[in-house]
Short mmCIF file of C-alpha atoms in Angstrom, two decimals:
data_model
loop_
_atom_site.label_atom_id
_atom_site.label_comp_id
_atom_site.label_asym_id
_atom_site.label_seq_id
_atom_site.Cartn_x
_atom_site.Cartn_y
_atom_site.Cartn_z
CA UNK W 1 13.47 21.91 18.28
CA UNK W 2 11.32 25.06 18.66
CA UNK W 3 7.67 25.46 17.88
CA UNK W 4 8.61 28.06 15.26
CA UNK W 5 10.92 25.64 13.45
CA UNK W 6 8.19 22.96 13.46
CA UNK W 7 5.63 25.39 11.90
CA UNK W 8 8.20 26.34 9.17
CA UNK W 9 8.15 22.54 8.32
CA UNK W 10 4.44 22.90 7.23
CA UNK W 11 4.65 26.55 5.70
CA UNK W 12 7.32 25.31 3.32
CA UNK W 13 4.45 23.14 1.82
CA UNK W 14 2.91 26.24 0.37
CA UNK W 15 6.11 28.14 -0.63
CA UNK W 16 9.09 25.91 -1.41
CA UNK W 17 9.83 24.80 -5.03
CA UNK W 18 7.63 21.92 -5.95
CA UNK W 19 10.37 19.61 -7.16
CA UNK W 20 12.44 20.04 -4.04
CA UNK W 21 9.35 19.34 -1.78
CA UNK W 22 8.21 16.18 -3.88
CA UNK W 23 11.86 14.93 -3.58
CA UNK W 24 12.12 15.76 0.17
CA UNK W 25 8.85 14.07 0.92
CA UNK W 26 8.69 11.29 -1.66
CA UNK W 27 12.15 9.93 -1.31
CA UNK W 28 11.85 8.96 2.36
CA UNK W 29 8.41 7.66 1.58
CA UNK W 30 9.59 5.59 -1.32
CA UNK W 31 12.36 4.16 0.77
CA UNK W 32 9.68 3.53 3.48
CA UNK W 33 7.10 1.74 1.25
CA UNK W 34 9.67 -0.25 -0.51
CA UNK W 35 11.13 -1.29 2.74
CA UNK W 36 7.73 -2.37 3.92
CA UNK W 37 7.32 -4.46 0.88
CA UNK W 38 10.76 -6.04 1.61
CA UNK W 39 9.29 -7.75 4.60
CA UNK W 40 7.11 -10.04 2.23
CA UNK W 41 9.88 -10.30 -0.41
CA UNK W 42 12.36 -11.52 2.11
CA UNK W 43 9.91 -14.04 3.48
CA UNK W 44 9.07 -15.37 0.04
CA UNK W 45 12.74 -15.65 -1.07
CA UNK W 46 13.95 -17.25 2.16
CA UNK W 47 10.91 -19.69 2.31
CA UNK W 48 11.20 -20.67 -1.39
CA UNK W 49 14.74 -21.59 -0.96
CA UNK W 50 14.85 -22.97 2.71
CA UNK W 51 11.96 -25.38 2.39
CA UNK W 52 12.34 -28.14 -0.32
CA UNK W 53 8.77 -28.31 -1.23
CA UNK W 54 7.20 -26.50 -4.30
CA UNK W 55 3.80 -26.44 -2.49
CA UNK W 56 5.17 -23.92 0.03
CA UNK W 57 5.25 -21.09 -2.67
CA UNK W 58 1.56 -21.76 -3.53
CA UNK W 59 0.79 -21.79 0.09
CA UNK W 60 2.33 -18.39 0.54
CA UNK W 61 0.42 -17.09 -2.55
CA UNK W 62 -3.04 -17.88 -1.00
CA UNK W 63 -2.09 -15.77 2.09
CA UNK W 64 -1.85 -12.57 -0.05
CA UNK W 65 -5.73 -11.96 0.06
CA UNK W 66 -5.84 -12.33 3.82
CA UNK W 67 -2.89 -10.12 4.41
CA UNK W 68 -4.45 -7.59 2.04
CA UNK W 69 -7.65 -7.59 4.10
CA UNK W 70 -5.61 -6.82 7.21
CA UNK W 71 -3.63 -4.15 5.38
CA UNK W 72 -6.90 -2.57 3.97
CA UNK W 73 -8.26 -2.17 7.58
CA UNK W 74 -5.10 -0.41 8.60
CA UNK W 75 -5.20 1.78 5.50
CA UNK W 76 -8.88 2.67 6.29
CA UNK W 77 -7.64 4.48 9.31
CA UNK W 78 -4.08 5.40 8.39
CA UNK W 79 -4.68 6.98 4.96
CA UNK W 80 -7.84 8.56 6.13
CA UNK W 81 -6.18 10.21 9.26
CA UNK W 82 -3.04 11.35 7.44
CA UNK W 83 -5.05 13.10 4.64
CA UNK W 84 -7.44 14.75 7.00
CA UNK W 85 -4.42 15.97 9.15
CA UNK W 86 -2.72 17.45 6.01
CA UNK W 87 -5.88 19.36 5.05
CA UNK W 88 -6.78 20.68 8.49
CA UNK W 89 -3.06 21.73 9.09
CA UNK W 90 -3.25 23.63 5.80
CA UNK W 91 -6.26 25.42 7.45
CA UNK W 92 -4.19 26.09 10.66
CA UNK W 93 -6.54 23.91 12.69
CA UNK W 94 -3.97 22.17 14.98
CA UNK W 95 -6.63 21.31 17.67
CA UNK W 96 -8.58 19.17 15.20
CA UNK W 97 -5.40 17.61 13.98
CA UNK W 98 -4.69 16.46 17.55
CA UNK W 99 -8.19 14.96 17.94
CA UNK W 100 -7.73 13.14 14.65
CA UNK W 101 -4.38 11.72 15.93
CA UNK W 102 -5.77 10.56 19.17
CA UNK W 103 -8.97 8.85 17.65
CA UNK W 104 -6.88 6.97 15.07
CA UNK W 105 -5.04 5.02 17.82
CA UNK W 106 -8.25 3.87 19.34
CA UNK W 107 -9.73 2.99 16.01
CA UNK W 108 -6.58 1.07 14.85
CA UNK W 109 -6.54 -1.10 18.07
CA UNK W 110 -10.21 -1.78 18.04
CA UNK W 111 -10.22 -2.87 14.40
CA UNK W 112 -7.12 -4.92 14.93
CA UNK W 113 -8.44 -6.92 17.71
CA UNK W 114 -11.72 -7.52 15.95
CA UNK W 115 -10.13 -8.89 12.65
CA UNK W 116 -7.61 -10.96 14.23
CA UNK W 117 -10.27 -12.81 16.33
CA UNK W 118 -12.40 -13.43 13.18
CA UNK W 119 -9.54 -14.52 11.02
CA UNK W 120 -8.38 -17.01 13.83
CA UNK W 121 -11.89 -18.51 14.15
CA UNK W 122 -12.53 -18.80 10.42
CA UNK W 123 -9.01 -19.18 8.96
CA UNK W 124 -9.22 -22.48 7.21
CA UNK W 125 -12.55 -21.78 5.26
CA UNK W 126 -11.22 -18.39 4.34
CA UNK W 127 -8.05 -19.91 2.88
CA UNK W 128 -10.15 -22.43 0.89
CA UNK W 129 -12.19 -19.65 -0.47
CA UNK W 130 -8.94 -17.81 -1.61
CA UNK W 131 -7.77 -20.88 -3.48
CA UNK W 132 -5.89 -23.00 -0.98
CA UNK W 133 -5.57 -26.64 -2.27
CA UNK W 134 -5.00 -29.55 0.05
CA UNK W 135 -1.35 -29.44 -0.85
CA UNK W 136 -0.91 -25.59 0.00
CA UNK W 137 -3.29 -25.25 2.83
CA UNK W 138 -1.00 -26.45 5.67
CA UNK W 139 1.73 -24.01 4.78
CA UNK W 140 -0.75 -21.06 4.35
CA UNK W 141 -2.43 -21.75 7.56
CA UNK W 142 0.76 -22.12 9.66
CA UNK W 143 2.20 -18.95 8.22
CA UNK W 144 -0.96 -16.85 8.97
CA UNK W 145 -1.43 -18.22 12.54
CA UNK W 146 1.92 -16.91 13.48
CA UNK W 147 1.96 -13.64 11.51
CA UNK W 148 -1.54 -12.26 12.02
CA UNK W 149 -0.97 -10.91 15.58
CA UNK W 150 1.70 -8.73 14.24
CA UNK W 151 -0.43 -7.13 11.64
CA UNK W 152 -1.96 -4.83 14.31
CA UNK W 153 1.68 -3.48 14.80
CA UNK W 154 2.06 -2.99 11.04
CA UNK W 155 -1.29 -1.11 10.94
CA UNK W 156 -0.01 1.27 13.66
CA UNK W 157 3.19 1.72 11.93
CA UNK W 158 1.53 2.44 8.50
CA UNK W 159 -0.91 4.86 10.13
CA UNK W 160 1.56 6.88 12.07
CA UNK W 161 4.32 6.84 9.39
CA UNK W 162 1.81 8.56 7.07
CA UNK W 163 0.94 11.19 9.76
CA UNK W 164 4.64 11.65 10.72
CA UNK W 165 5.43 12.41 7.04
CA UNK W 166 2.37 14.64 6.60
CA UNK W 167 3.43 16.70 9.58
CA UNK W 168 7.05 17.56 8.35
CA UNK W 169 9.21 14.57 9.38
CA UNK W 170 9.68 12.48 6.19
CA UNK W 171 13.12 11.53 6.88
CA UNK W 172 12.23 10.23 10.38
CA UNK W 173 9.39 8.10 8.90
CA UNK W 174 11.94 6.53 6.48
CA UNK W 175 14.33 5.57 9.27
CA UNK W 176 11.67 3.69 11.33
CA UNK W 177 10.92 1.43 8.37
CA UNK W 178 14.59 0.86 7.67
CA UNK W 179 15.00 -0.29 11.09
CA UNK W 180 12.27 -2.97 10.74
CA UNK W 181 13.21 -4.24 7.26
CA UNK W 182 16.89 -4.55 8.30
CA UNK W 183 15.93 -6.48 11.34
CA UNK W 184 13.65 -8.72 9.28
CA UNK W 185 16.35 -9.42 6.81
CA UNK W 186 18.62 -10.53 9.59
CA UNK W 187 16.09 -12.62 11.50
CA UNK W 188 14.36 -14.47 8.74
CA UNK W 189 17.41 -16.36 7.40
CA UNK W 190 18.46 -17.16 11.04
CA UNK W 191 15.14 -18.58 12.10
CA UNK W 192 14.74 -20.70 8.80
CA UNK W 193 18.32 -21.84 7.93
CA UNK W 194 19.75 -21.67 11.48
CA UNK W 195 17.01 -22.65 13.79
CA UNK W 196 15.01 -24.75 11.19
CA UNK W 197 11.66 -23.38 12.36
CA UNK W 198 10.18 -23.63 8.94
CA UNK W 199 7.54 -21.21 7.63
CA UNK W 200 6.63 -20.08 11.21
CA UNK W 201 10.24 -18.79 11.50
CA UNK W 202 9.58 -16.26 8.77
CA UNK W 203 6.46 -15.14 10.41
CA UNK W 204 8.00 -14.81 13.87
CA UNK W 205 10.79 -12.75 12.17
CA UNK W 206 8.19 -10.47 10.68
CA UNK W 207 6.22 -10.14 13.93
CA UNK W 208 9.42 -9.06 15.87
CA UNK W 209 10.43 -6.53 13.20
CA UNK W 210 6.81 -5.06 13.22
CA UNK W 211 7.09 -4.75 17.06
CA UNK W 212 10.33 -2.78 16.84
CA UNK W 213 9.14 -0.57 14.04
CA UNK W 214 5.80 0.23 15.82
CA UNK W 215 7.72 1.25 19.06
CA UNK W 216 9.91 3.78 17.05
CA UNK W 217 7.15 5.35 15.13
CA UNK W 218 4.79 5.59 18.10
CA UNK W 219 7.44 7.04 20.48
CA UNK W 220 7.63 10.00 17.96
CA UNK W 221 4.10 11.16 19.01
CA UNK W 222 4.75 11.00 22.73
CA UNK W 223 7.40 13.61 22.37
CA UNK W 224 6.06 17.16 23.06
CA UNK W 225 8.65 18.68 20.71
CA UNK W 226 7.00 16.97 17.73
CA UNK W 227 4.87 19.23 15.79
CA UNK W 228 1.91 17.05 16.19
CA UNK W 229 1.82 14.90 19.45
CA UNK W 230 -0.57 13.11 21.64
CA UNK W 231 -2.51 15.37 24.01
CA UNK W 232 -4.61 14.37 26.95
CA UNK W 233 -8.36 14.36 26.16
CA UNK W 234 -7.88 13.69 22.28
CA UNK W 235 -8.07 9.91 22.69
CA UNK W 236 -11.92 10.02 23.48
CA UNK W 237 -13.73 8.78 20.38
CA UNK W 238 -15.46 11.65 18.41
CA UNK W 239 -18.03 10.52 15.95
CA UNK W 240 -17.53 13.43 13.73
CA UNK W 241 -13.80 12.90 13.72
CA UNK W 242 -14.19 9.12 13.06
CA UNK W 243 -16.56 9.76 10.03
CA UNK W 244 -14.07 12.27 8.53
CA UNK W 245 -11.23 9.52 8.92
CA UNK W 246 -13.37 6.63 7.45
CA UNK W 247 -14.74 8.77 4.64
CA UNK W 248 -11.41 9.52 3.16
CA UNK W 249 -9.69 6.17 4.09
CA UNK W 250 -12.63 4.32 2.43
CA UNK W 251 -10.94 4.55 -1.09
CA UNK W 252 -7.55 2.66 -0.10
CA UNK W 253 -9.68 0.43 1.98
CA UNK W 254 -11.92 -0.73 -0.86
CA UNK W 255 -8.97 -1.04 -3.29
CA UNK W 256 -7.48 -3.69 -0.96
CA UNK W 257 -10.85 -5.39 -0.15
CA UNK W 258 -11.61 -5.53 -3.85
CA UNK W 259 -8.19 -6.75 -4.53
CA UNK W 260 -8.67 -9.59 -2.01
CA UNK W 261 -11.94 -10.53 -3.56
CA UNK W 262 -10.43 -10.54 -7.03
CA UNK W 263 -7.53 -12.54 -5.71
CA UNK W 264 -9.84 -15.11 -4.54
CA UNK W 265 -11.43 -15.41 -7.94
CA UNK W 266 -8.09 -15.27 -9.75
CA UNK W 267 -6.58 -17.94 -7.58
CA UNK W 268 -9.53 -20.27 -8.13
CA UNK W 269 -9.30 -19.68 -11.82
CA UNK W 270 -5.52 -20.41 -11.76
CA UNK W 271 -6.18 -23.52 -9.74
CA UNK W 272 -8.72 -24.66 -12.40
CA UNK W 273 -6.54 -23.85 -15.49
CA UNK W 274 -2.93 -24.34 -14.18
CA UNK W 275 -2.89 -25.95 -10.84
CA UNK W 276 -0.60 -25.08 -7.75
CA UNK W 277 2.16 -24.00 -10.17
CA UNK W 278 0.05 -21.21 -11.55
CA UNK W 279 -0.89 -20.07 -8.02
CA UNK W 280 2.83 -20.18 -7.18
CA UNK W 281 3.43 -17.96 -10.23
CA UNK W 282 1.40 -15.20 -8.45
CA UNK W 283 3.95 -14.96 -5.69
CA UNK W 284 6.56 -13.97 -8.35
CA UNK W 285 4.28 -11.57 -10.11
CA UNK W 286 3.08 -9.92 -6.96
CA UNK W 287 6.48 -9.56 -5.33
CA UNK W 288 8.03 -8.29 -8.43
CA UNK W 289 5.40 -5.59 -9.38
CA UNK W 290 4.90 -4.64 -5.70
CA UNK W 291 8.51 -3.12 -5.72
CA UNK W 292 7.44 -0.64 -8.49
CA UNK W 293 3.94 -0.16 -7.11
CA UNK W 294 5.33 0.62 -3.58
CA UNK W 295 7.79 3.18 -5.18
CA UNK W 296 4.73 4.90 -6.87
CA UNK W 297 2.80 4.57 -3.62
CA UNK W 298 5.78 6.33 -1.79
CA UNK W 299 5.57 9.19 -4.42
CA UNK W 300 1.88 9.43 -3.84
CA UNK W 301 2.52 9.58 -0.04
CA UNK W 302 4.94 12.21 -0.61
CA UNK W 303 2.73 14.35 -2.84
CA UNK W 304 -0.26 13.83 -0.39
CA UNK W 305 0.78 16.42 2.18
CA UNK W 306 1.75 18.94 -0.58
CA UNK W 307 -1.52 18.47 -2.30
CA UNK W 308 -3.60 18.58 0.88
CA UNK W 309 -1.85 21.70 2.18
CA UNK W 310 -2.17 23.70 -0.95
CA UNK W 311 -5.61 22.55 -1.70
CA UNK W 312 -6.59 23.62 1.81
CA UNK W 313 -4.69 26.97 1.29
CA UNK W 314 -6.23 27.54 -2.23
CA UNK W 315 -2.84 27.48 -4.08
CA UNK W 316 -4.13 25.69 -7.11
CA UNK W 317 -1.21 26.27 -9.48
CA UNK W 318 1.06 24.44 -6.97
CA UNK W 319 -1.48 21.74 -6.80
CA UNK W 320 -1.38 21.08 -10.49
CA UNK W 321 2.46 21.25 -10.87
CA UNK W 322 2.81 18.72 -8.14
CA UNK W 323 0.45 16.37 -9.79
CA UNK W 324 2.15 16.74 -13.12
CA UNK W 325 5.58 15.94 -11.60
CA UNK W 326 4.29 13.05 -9.63
CA UNK W 327 2.70 11.50 -12.69
CA UNK W 328 6.06 11.82 -14.79
CA UNK W 329 7.95 10.20 -11.97
CA UNK W 330 5.52 7.35 -11.45
CA UNK W 331 5.52 6.63 -15.14
CA UNK W 332 9.29 6.38 -15.25
CA UNK W 333 9.24 3.66 -12.60
CA UNK W 334 6.32 1.53 -13.81
CA UNK W 335 7.80 1.70 -17.35
CA UNK W 336 11.07 0.31 -16.01
CA UNK W 337 9.31 -2.49 -14.28
CA UNK W 338 7.27 -3.40 -17.42
CA UNK W 339 10.63 -3.51 -19.39
CA UNK W 340 12.32 -5.79 -16.77
CA UNK W 341 9.25 -8.08 -16.42
CA UNK W 342 9.25 -8.51 -20.11
CA UNK W 343 13.03 -9.15 -20.83
CA UNK W 344 14.29 -10.80 -17.61
CA UNK W 345 11.46 -13.02 -16.42
CA UNK W 346 13.70 -16.10 -15.72
CA UNK W 347 15.99 -14.31 -13.51
CA UNK W 348 12.99 -12.84 -11.42
CA UNK W 349 11.33 -16.31 -11.13
CA UNK W 350 14.47 -18.01 -9.98
CA UNK W 351 14.76 -15.70 -7.05
CA UNK W 352 11.65 -17.18 -5.51
CA UNK W 353 11.54 -20.66 -6.82
CA UNK W 354 13.66 -23.82 -7.15
CA UNK W 355 11.23 -26.09 -9.08
CA UNK W 356 11.72 -26.08 -12.88
CA UNK W 357 8.11 -26.42 -13.87
CA UNK W 358 7.10 -23.52 -11.48
CA UNK W 359 9.71 -21.33 -13.03
CA UNK W 360 8.52 -21.95 -16.53
CA UNK W 361 4.98 -21.08 -15.67
CA UNK W 362 6.14 -17.84 -13.87
CA UNK W 363 8.16 -16.72 -16.85
CA UNK W 364 5.06 -17.01 -19.07
CA UNK W 365 3.11 -15.07 -16.34
CA UNK W 366 5.50 -12.33 -16.19
CA UNK W 367 5.82 -11.83 -19.99
CA UNK W 368 1.96 -11.41 -20.25
CA UNK W 369 1.06 -9.57 -17.08
CA UNK W 370 3.63 -6.86 -17.47
CA UNK W 371 2.67 -5.84 -20.99
CA UNK W 372 0.72 -2.62 -19.93
CA UNK W 373 2.26 -2.43 -16.51
CA UNK W 374 3.93 0.85 -17.68
CA UNK W 375 0.67 2.77 -17.42
CA UNK W 376 -0.26 1.74 -13.83
CA UNK W 377 1.88 4.44 -12.46
CA UNK W 378 -0.40 7.05 -13.84
CA UNK W 379 -3.47 5.24 -12.63
CA UNK W 380 -2.26 5.09 -9.14
CA UNK W 381 -1.32 8.77 -8.99
CA UNK W 382 -4.63 9.86 -10.44
CA UNK W 383 -6.48 8.00 -7.95
CA UNK W 384 -4.45 9.27 -5.03
CA UNK W 385 -5.01 12.84 -6.39
CA UNK W 386 -8.70 12.64 -5.53
CA UNK W 387 -8.11 11.04 -2.08
CA UNK W 388 -5.53 13.78 -1.18
CA UNK W 389 -8.03 16.31 -1.78
CA UNK W 390 -10.65 14.59 0.38
CA UNK W 391 -12.82 13.57 -2.66
CA UNK W 392 -13.36 10.12 -1.30
CA UNK W 393 -16.26 9.21 -3.66
CA UNK W 394 -14.25 9.80 -6.79
CA UNK W 395 -11.25 7.95 -5.35
CA UNK W 396 -13.37 5.03 -4.38
CA UNK W 397 -14.92 4.74 -7.85
CA UNK W 398 -11.37 4.84 -9.54
CA UNK W 399 -10.18 2.34 -6.96
CA UNK W 400 -12.81 -0.14 -7.97
CA UNK W 401 -12.79 0.34 -11.81
CA UNK W 402 -9.82 -2.13 -12.41
CA UNK W 403 -10.90 -4.92 -9.86
CA UNK W 404 -14.69 -4.57 -10.26
CA UNK W 405 -15.69 -2.98 -13.46
CA UNK W 406 -13.12 -4.63 -15.70
CA UNK W 407 -11.36 -7.59 -13.94
CA UNK W 408 -14.57 -9.63 -13.16
CA UNK W 409 -16.07 -9.52 -16.73
CA UNK W 410 -12.42 -10.34 -18.23
CA UNK W 411 -12.10 -13.34 -15.90
CA UNK W 412 -15.45 -14.52 -17.14
CA UNK W 413 -14.65 -14.02 -20.74
CA UNK W 414 -10.89 -14.73 -21.44
CA UNK W 415 -10.04 -17.84 -19.40
CA UNK W 416 -12.65 -20.10 -20.74
CA UNK W 417 -11.46 -19.39 -24.33
CA UNK W 418 -7.72 -18.99 -23.83
CA UNK W 419 -7.01 -21.09 -20.69
CA UNK W 420 -4.26 -20.06 -18.39
CA UNK W 421 -3.06 -17.39 -20.83
CA UNK W 422 -6.43 -16.01 -20.56
CA UNK W 423 -6.13 -15.52 -16.95
CA UNK W 424 -2.75 -13.69 -17.31
CA UNK W 425 -4.19 -11.54 -20.17
CA UNK W 426 -6.85 -10.11 -17.83
CA UNK W 427 -4.20 -8.03 -16.16
CA UNK W 428 -2.79 -5.94 -18.97
CA UNK W 429 -6.26 -5.39 -20.30
CA UNK W 430 -7.70 -4.14 -17.09
CA UNK W 431 -4.62 -2.05 -16.32
CA UNK W 432 -5.08 -0.10 -19.72
CA UNK W 433 -8.92 0.22 -19.33
CA UNK W 434 -8.65 1.47 -15.70
CA UNK W 435 -5.94 4.10 -16.82
CA UNK W 436 -8.27 5.49 -19.64
CA UNK W 437 -11.02 6.08 -17.12
CA UNK W 438 -8.73 7.77 -14.66
CA UNK W 439 -7.48 9.98 -17.38
CA UNK W 440 -10.99 11.11 -18.37
CA UNK W 441 -11.91 11.85 -14.65
CA UNK W 442 -8.69 13.67 -13.87
CA UNK W 443 -9.01 15.94 -16.94
CA UNK W 444 -12.71 16.61 -15.88
CA UNK W 445 -11.73 17.53 -12.30
CA UNK W 446 -8.80 19.68 -13.13
CA UNK W 447 -11.06 21.82 -15.39
CA UNK W 448 -13.63 22.04 -12.68
CA UNK W 449 -11.03 23.30 -10.26
CA UNK W 450 -9.70 25.78 -12.70
CA UNK W 451 -13.09 27.21 -13.53
CA UNK W 452 -14.09 27.51 -9.89
CA UNK W 453 -10.95 29.04 -8.48
CA UNK W 454 -11.74 31.87 -6.16
CA UNK W 455 -8.39 32.22 -4.28
CA UNK W 456 -5.24 33.45 -5.84
CA UNK W 457 -2.35 31.23 -6.05
CA UNK W 458 1.04 31.80 -4.41
CA UNK W 459 4.40 30.25 -3.88
CA UNK W 460 7.29 29.71 -6.17
#
């Protein structure tokens, strides 16, 4: 592939029709994000049916916050570097983009080694803080001991898949994820049902899949024919580059950190008002809504290079049209998820559980928690709009409104009065409130951009 054709990949971000661009970049991103979530979904389904102990499902539930923390640290670098690269490529500054690319490798490895070491040392007390009971702790601990080393590979995959997509290779980014998910879908049942390795078998299958996926995605950036690739001298840590990465990546990082903290509070509330069965219900809820959230995140990843490039180029009409189309698409998917959760909760719960009492608890959970899930798509796109433009402070604020501003007060108010149903009711209340705040900030920012426009728009 010639340098000219590679450059055309980026120029189309500022000239091609918006719907075609969003489809081209979002479809592979949607497939990629959904495929990444399938890792955990497959593990949960296989574990729930391969191990005849209801406590194993609640054990998996309390691993979510720890996994979210590891993911958050990867997103701190991955989302930040992808956004910065999109903006500087829109400004035709390839040299800076290469330095960002090289620095993000160093950061990912350093951060990964650090958190694996800390988690390994303090794993048991961490799991107890996140709501592990004496019954679920052994399962949670065994799973994480085996899966945590592979999280660095997942961080690398996430980071460089985003960069690959942002530099004009959305299809290739999708294929790398498909390889890993397909491998995990094959290995997990073999290790659990065939080799009878128990919960560690699912973890090992995930680790192997992450290794293969990371190899494929990283090999792309060692090829000189790629539009952006590793260049000697760009791996040396540059504090200015690091700050620019971390500043933008702080929004998704804080979302996941706050989510982990809130999960700890939620799990402890569930343990108090509903026991291990209630915590197990979180597995069903999380795995179900994750599919639709990941679709929306894929749409956001697809719109990110379009927004970043056109914002950097001053083509604001294209910016707003991309945002509007992304919101419509996101609402379609989260509304679908809300309807499925409300009318088919038993089928969903039965996918992950065998125990009748757990299934009934999960059914009640889904019916309440998905009441306002339809509006979540708008809230996610709105938050990612600010992140895509490099407005990290506003993105961070919106990221924290649901978890901190609304969820903590609701958890203090509703459960003492309504018990377990009060815990479940916190979800729809906070989803709606956070979306209202997002709508207000989004309208204000759009008006501000329109009023301060200095550069004429372009493109079709």
